[in-house]
PDB file of C-alpha atoms in Angstrom:
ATOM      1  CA  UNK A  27      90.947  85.100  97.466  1.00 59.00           C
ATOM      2  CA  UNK A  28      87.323  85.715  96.141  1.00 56.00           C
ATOM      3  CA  UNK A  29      86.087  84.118  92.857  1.00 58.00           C
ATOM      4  CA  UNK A  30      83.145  85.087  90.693  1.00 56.00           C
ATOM      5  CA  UNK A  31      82.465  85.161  87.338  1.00 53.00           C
ATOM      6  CA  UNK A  32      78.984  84.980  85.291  1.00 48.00           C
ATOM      7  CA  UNK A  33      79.459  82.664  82.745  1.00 46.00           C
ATOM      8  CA  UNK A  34      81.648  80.398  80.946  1.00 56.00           C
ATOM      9  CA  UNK A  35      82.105  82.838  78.518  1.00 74.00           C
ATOM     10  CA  UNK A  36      82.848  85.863  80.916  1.00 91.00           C
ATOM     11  CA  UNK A  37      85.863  84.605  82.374  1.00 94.00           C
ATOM     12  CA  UNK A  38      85.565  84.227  86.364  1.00 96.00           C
ATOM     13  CA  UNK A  39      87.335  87.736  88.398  1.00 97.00           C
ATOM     14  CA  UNK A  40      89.870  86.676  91.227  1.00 98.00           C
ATOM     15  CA  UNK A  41      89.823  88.924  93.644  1.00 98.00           C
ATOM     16  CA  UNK A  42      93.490  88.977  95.232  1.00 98.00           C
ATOM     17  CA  UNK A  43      93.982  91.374  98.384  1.00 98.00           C
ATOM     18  CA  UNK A  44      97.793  92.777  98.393  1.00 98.00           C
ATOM     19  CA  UNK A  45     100.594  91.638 100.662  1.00 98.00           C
ATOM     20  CA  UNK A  46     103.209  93.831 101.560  1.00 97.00           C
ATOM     21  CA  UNK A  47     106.068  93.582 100.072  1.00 98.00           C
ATOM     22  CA  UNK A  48     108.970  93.158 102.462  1.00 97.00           C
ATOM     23  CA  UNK A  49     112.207  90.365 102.645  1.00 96.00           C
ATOM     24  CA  UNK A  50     110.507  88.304 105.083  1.00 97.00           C
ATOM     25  CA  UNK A  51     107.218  87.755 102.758  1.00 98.00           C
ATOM     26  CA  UNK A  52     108.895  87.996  99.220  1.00 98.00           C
ATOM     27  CA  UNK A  53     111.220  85.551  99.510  1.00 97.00           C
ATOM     28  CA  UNK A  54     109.851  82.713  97.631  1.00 97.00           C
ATOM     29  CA  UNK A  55     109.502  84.678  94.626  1.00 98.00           C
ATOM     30  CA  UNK A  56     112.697  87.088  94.849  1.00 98.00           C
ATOM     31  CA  UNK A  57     114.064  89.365  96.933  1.00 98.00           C
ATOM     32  CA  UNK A  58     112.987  93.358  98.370  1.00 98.00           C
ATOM     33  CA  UNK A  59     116.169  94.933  98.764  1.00 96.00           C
ATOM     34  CA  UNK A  60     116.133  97.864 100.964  1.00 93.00           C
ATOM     35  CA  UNK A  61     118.370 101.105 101.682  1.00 92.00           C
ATOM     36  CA  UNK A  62     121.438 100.103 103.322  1.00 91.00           C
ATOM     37  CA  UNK A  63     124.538 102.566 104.700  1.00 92.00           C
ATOM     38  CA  UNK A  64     127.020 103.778 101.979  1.00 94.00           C
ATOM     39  CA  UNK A  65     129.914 101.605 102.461  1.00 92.00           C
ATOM     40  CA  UNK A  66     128.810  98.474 103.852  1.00 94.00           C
ATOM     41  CA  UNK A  67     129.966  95.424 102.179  1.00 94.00           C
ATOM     42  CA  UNK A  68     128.283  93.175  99.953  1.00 94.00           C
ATOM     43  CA  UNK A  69     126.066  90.302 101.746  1.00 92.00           C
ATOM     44  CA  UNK A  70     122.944  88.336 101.439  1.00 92.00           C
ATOM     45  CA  UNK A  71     120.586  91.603 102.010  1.00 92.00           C
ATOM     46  CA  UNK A  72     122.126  92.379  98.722  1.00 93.00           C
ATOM     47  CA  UNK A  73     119.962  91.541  95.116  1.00 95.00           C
ATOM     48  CA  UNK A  74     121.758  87.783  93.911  1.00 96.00           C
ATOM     49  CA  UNK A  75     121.895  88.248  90.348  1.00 96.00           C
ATOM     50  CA  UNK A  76     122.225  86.339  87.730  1.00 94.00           C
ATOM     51  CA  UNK A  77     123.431  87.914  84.395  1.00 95.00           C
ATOM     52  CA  UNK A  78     125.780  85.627  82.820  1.00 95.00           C
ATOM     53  CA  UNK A  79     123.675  84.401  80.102  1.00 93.00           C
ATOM     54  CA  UNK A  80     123.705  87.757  77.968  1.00 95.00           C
ATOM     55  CA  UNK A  81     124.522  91.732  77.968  1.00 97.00           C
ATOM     56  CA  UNK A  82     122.829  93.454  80.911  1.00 97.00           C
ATOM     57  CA  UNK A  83     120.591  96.287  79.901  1.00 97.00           C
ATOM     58  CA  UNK A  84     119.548  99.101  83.000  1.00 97.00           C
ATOM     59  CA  UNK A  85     116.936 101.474  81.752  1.00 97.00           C
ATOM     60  CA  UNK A  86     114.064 103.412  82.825  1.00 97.00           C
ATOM     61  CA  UNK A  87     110.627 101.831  81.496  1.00 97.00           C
ATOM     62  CA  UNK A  88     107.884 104.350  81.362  1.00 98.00           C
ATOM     63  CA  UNK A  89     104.603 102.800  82.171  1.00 97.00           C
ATOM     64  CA  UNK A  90     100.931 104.299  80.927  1.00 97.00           C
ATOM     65  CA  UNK A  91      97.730 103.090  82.297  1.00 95.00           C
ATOM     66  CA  UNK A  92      98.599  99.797  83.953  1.00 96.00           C
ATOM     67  CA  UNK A  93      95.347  99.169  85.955  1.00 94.00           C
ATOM     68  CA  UNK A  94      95.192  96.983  88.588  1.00 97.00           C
ATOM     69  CA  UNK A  95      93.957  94.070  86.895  1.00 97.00           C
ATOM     70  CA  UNK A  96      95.594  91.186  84.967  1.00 98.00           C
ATOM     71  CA  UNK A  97      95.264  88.192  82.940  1.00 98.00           C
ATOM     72  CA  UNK A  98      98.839  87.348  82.092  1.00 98.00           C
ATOM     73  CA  UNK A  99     101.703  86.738  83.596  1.00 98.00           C
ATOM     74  CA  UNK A 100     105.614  86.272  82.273  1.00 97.00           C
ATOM     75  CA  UNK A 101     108.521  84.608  83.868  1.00 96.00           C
ATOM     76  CA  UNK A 102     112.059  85.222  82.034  1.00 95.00           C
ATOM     77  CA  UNK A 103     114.105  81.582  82.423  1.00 93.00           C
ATOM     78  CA  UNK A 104     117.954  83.413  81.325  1.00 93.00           C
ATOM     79  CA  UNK A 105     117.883  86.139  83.875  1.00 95.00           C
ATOM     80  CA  UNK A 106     116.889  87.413  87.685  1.00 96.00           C
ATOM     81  CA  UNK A 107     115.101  91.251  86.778  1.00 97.00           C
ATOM     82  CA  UNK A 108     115.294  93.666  88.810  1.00 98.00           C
ATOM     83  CA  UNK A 109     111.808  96.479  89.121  1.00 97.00           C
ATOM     84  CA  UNK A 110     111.736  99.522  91.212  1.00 96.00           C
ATOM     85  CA  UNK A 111     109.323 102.390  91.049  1.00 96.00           C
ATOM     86  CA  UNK A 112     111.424 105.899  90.495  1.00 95.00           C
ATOM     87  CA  UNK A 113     110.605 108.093  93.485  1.00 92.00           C
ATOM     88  CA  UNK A 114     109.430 105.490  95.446  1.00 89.00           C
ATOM     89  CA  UNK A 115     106.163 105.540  94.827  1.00 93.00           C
ATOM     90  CA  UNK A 116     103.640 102.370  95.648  1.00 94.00           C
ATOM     91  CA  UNK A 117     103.165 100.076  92.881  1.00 97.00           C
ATOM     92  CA  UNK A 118     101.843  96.237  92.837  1.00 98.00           C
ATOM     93  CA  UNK A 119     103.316  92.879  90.674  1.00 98.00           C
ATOM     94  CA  UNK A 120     101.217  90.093  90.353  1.00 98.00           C
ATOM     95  CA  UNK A 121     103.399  86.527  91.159  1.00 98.00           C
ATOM     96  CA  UNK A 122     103.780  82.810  90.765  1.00 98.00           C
ATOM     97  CA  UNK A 123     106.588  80.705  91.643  1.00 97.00           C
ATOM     98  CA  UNK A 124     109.199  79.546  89.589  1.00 94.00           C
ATOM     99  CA  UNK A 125     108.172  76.171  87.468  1.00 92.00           C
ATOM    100  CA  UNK A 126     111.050  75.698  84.961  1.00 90.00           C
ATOM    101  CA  UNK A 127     111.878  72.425  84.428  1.00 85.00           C
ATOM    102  CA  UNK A 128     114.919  73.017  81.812  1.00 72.00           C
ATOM    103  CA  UNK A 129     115.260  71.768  78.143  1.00 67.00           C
ATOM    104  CA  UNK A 130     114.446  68.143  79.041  1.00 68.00           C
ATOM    105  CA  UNK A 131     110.757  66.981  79.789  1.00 68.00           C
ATOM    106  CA  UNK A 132     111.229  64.897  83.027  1.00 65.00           C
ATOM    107  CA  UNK A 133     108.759  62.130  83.784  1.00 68.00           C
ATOM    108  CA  UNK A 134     106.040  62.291  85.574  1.00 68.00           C
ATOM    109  CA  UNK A 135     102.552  63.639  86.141  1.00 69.00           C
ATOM    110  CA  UNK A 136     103.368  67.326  85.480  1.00 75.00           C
ATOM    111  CA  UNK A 137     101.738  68.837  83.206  1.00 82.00           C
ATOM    112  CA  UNK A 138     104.518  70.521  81.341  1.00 89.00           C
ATOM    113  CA  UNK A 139     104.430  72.861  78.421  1.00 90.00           C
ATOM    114  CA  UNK A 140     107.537  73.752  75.684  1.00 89.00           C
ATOM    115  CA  UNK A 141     108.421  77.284  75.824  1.00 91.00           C
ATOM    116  CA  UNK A 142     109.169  78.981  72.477  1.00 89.00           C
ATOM    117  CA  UNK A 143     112.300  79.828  74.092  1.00 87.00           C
ATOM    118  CA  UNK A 144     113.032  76.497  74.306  1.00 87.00           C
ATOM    119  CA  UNK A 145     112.671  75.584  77.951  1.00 88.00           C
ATOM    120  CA  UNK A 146     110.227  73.572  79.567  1.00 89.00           C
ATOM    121  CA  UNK A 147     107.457  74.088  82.475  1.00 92.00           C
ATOM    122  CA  UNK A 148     104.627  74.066  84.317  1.00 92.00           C
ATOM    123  CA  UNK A 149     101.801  76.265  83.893  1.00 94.00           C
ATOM    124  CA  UNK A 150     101.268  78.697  87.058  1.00 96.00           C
ATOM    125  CA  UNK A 151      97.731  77.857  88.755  1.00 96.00           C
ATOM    126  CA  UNK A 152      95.285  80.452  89.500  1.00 97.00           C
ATOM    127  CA  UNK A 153      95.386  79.930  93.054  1.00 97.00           C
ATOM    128  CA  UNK A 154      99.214  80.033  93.030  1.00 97.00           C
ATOM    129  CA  UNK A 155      99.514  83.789  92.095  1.00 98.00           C
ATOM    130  CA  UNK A 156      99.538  86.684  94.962  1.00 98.00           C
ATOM    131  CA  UNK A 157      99.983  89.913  94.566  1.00 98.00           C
ATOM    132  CA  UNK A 158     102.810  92.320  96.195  1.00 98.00           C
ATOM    133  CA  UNK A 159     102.242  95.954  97.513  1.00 98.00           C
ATOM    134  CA  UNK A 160     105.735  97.384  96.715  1.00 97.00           C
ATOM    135  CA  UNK A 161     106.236 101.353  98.607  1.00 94.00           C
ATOM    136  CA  UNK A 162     108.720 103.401  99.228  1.00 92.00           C
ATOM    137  CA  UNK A 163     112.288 103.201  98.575  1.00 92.00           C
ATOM    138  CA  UNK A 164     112.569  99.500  97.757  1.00 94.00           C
ATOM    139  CA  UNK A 165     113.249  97.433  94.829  1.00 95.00           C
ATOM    140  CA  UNK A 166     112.538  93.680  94.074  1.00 97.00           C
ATOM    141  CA  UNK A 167     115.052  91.189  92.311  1.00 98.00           C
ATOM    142  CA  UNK A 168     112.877  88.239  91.168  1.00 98.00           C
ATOM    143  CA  UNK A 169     114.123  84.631  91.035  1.00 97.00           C
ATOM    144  CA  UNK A 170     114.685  83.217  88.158  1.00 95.00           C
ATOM    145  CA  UNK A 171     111.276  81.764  86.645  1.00 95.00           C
ATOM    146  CA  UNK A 172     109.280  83.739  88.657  1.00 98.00           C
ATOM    147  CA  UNK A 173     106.102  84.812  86.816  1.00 98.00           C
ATOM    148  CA  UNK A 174     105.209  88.227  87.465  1.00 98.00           C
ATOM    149  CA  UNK A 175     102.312  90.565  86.374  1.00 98.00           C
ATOM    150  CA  UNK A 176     102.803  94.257  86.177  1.00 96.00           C
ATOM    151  CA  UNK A 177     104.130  96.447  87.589  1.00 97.00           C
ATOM    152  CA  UNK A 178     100.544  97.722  88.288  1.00 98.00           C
ATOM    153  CA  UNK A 179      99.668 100.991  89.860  1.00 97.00           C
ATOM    154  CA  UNK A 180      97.037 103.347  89.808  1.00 94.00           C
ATOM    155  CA  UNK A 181      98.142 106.793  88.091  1.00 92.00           C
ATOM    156  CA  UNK A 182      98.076 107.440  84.310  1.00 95.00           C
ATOM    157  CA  UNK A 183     101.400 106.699  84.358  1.00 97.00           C
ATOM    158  CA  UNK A 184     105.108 105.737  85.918  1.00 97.00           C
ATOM    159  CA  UNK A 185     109.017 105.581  85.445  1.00 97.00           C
ATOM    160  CA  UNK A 186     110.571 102.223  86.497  1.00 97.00           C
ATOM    161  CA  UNK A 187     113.976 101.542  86.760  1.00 96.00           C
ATOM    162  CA  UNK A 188     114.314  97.952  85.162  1.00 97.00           C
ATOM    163  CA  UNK A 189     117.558  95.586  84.878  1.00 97.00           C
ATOM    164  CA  UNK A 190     117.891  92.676  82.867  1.00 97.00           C
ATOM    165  CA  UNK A 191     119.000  91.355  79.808  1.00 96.00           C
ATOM    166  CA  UNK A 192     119.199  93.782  76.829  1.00 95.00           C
ATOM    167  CA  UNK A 193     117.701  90.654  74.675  1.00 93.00           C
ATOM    168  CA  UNK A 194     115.396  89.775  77.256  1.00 94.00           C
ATOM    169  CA  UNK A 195     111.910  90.298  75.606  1.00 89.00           C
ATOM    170  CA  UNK A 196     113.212  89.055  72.545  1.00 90.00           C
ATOM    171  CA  UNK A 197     114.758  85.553  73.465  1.00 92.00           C
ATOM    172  CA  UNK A 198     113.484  85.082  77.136  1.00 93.00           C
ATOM    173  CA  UNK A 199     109.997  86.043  77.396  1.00 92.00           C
ATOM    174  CA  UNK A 200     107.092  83.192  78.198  1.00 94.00           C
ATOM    175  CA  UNK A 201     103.784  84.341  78.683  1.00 96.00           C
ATOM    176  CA  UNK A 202     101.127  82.375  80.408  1.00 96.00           C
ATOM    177  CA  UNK A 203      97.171  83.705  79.904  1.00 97.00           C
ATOM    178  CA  UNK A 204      95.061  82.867  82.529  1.00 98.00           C
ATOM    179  CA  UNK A 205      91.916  84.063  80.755  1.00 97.00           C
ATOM    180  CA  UNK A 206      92.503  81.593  77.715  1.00 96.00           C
ATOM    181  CA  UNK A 207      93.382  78.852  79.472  1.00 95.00           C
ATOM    182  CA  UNK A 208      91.810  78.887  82.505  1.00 96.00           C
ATOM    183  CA  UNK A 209      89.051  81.370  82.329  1.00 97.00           C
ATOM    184  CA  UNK A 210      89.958  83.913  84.836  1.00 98.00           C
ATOM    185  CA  UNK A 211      91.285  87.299  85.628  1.00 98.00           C
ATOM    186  CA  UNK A 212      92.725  88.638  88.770  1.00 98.00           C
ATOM    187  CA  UNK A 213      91.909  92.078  90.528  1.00 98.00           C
ATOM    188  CA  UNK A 214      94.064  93.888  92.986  1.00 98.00           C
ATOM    189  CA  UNK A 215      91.893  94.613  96.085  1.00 95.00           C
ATOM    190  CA  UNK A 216      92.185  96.915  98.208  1.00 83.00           C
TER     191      UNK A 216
END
């Protein structure tokens, strides 16, 4: 990770190199599911959802100019989304780990935060969030909380195929901004 920045009032750039996305180094944000064989039964290399808290919505989500910078990210505390690029074409998502911490502020030294969805948690810190190089025919099922950034990718534009709730940006969408509250910005680098 490279930092710089001018001044306080130009926000500092974090320079974030991308991981590829696979099972193995995704896991503590969500899972990359992979092609498997028609016919072979459900198991853990399958995407765990979690949609019991609403009406599941699958669409396609068309994308325009989604540059490969950010200075927010989201996590969604009612549901486990599911993103994957249509034709398999390589796309990035910023990440965090989950910090929920329910409708009940615990004690302690957390610094916690009320969602105006009614949960609580913890701010994501800037040296928390990666960023995943997603390609080819894969899709990612992120755990629930997991703040995410994108998808980000370097045409004009995309489709996406997207699954979670069909109230899900209404009711269950917490944004944190990095630049407002902690005065940076984060570039994909490749």
């Amino acid at each position: 990770m490279e930092v710089s920045g001018e001044s306080k009032s130009t926000p500092a750039t974090i320079n974030l190199k991308p991981i590829e996305a696979t099972p193995e180094s995704f896991q503590e944000f969500g899972q990359v599911i992979e092609p498997s064989a028609d016919g072979e039964e459900f198991g853990p290399q399958d995407a765990q959802l979690d949609l019991s808290q609403g009406i599941p919505r699958f669409y396609i989500m068309h994308l325009e100019n989604r540059p490969l910078k950010f200075s927010t990210i989201t996590h969604h505390a009612s549901v486990t989304q599911c993103l994957g690029s249509i034709g398999g074409h390589f796309w990035y998502l910023g990440v965090a780990k989950p910090s929920i911490f329910g409708s009940e502020k615990p004690e302690g030294g957390v610094e916690l935060v009320k969602s105006r969805c009614g949960h609580f948690y913890a701010p994501p810190a800037p040296d928390e969030v990666r960023v995943f190089r997603f390609s080819g025919p894969k899709f990612v099922k992120l755990h629930l909380g997991t703040w995410h950034a994108g998808p980000l990718f370097k045409g004009d534009s995309m489709d996406f195929y997207n699954l979670e709730l069909s109230n899900t940006n209404v009711v269950d969408h917490t944004t944190h901004n990095f630049k407002n509250r902690d005065g940076v910005v984060f570039s994909v680098e490749e």
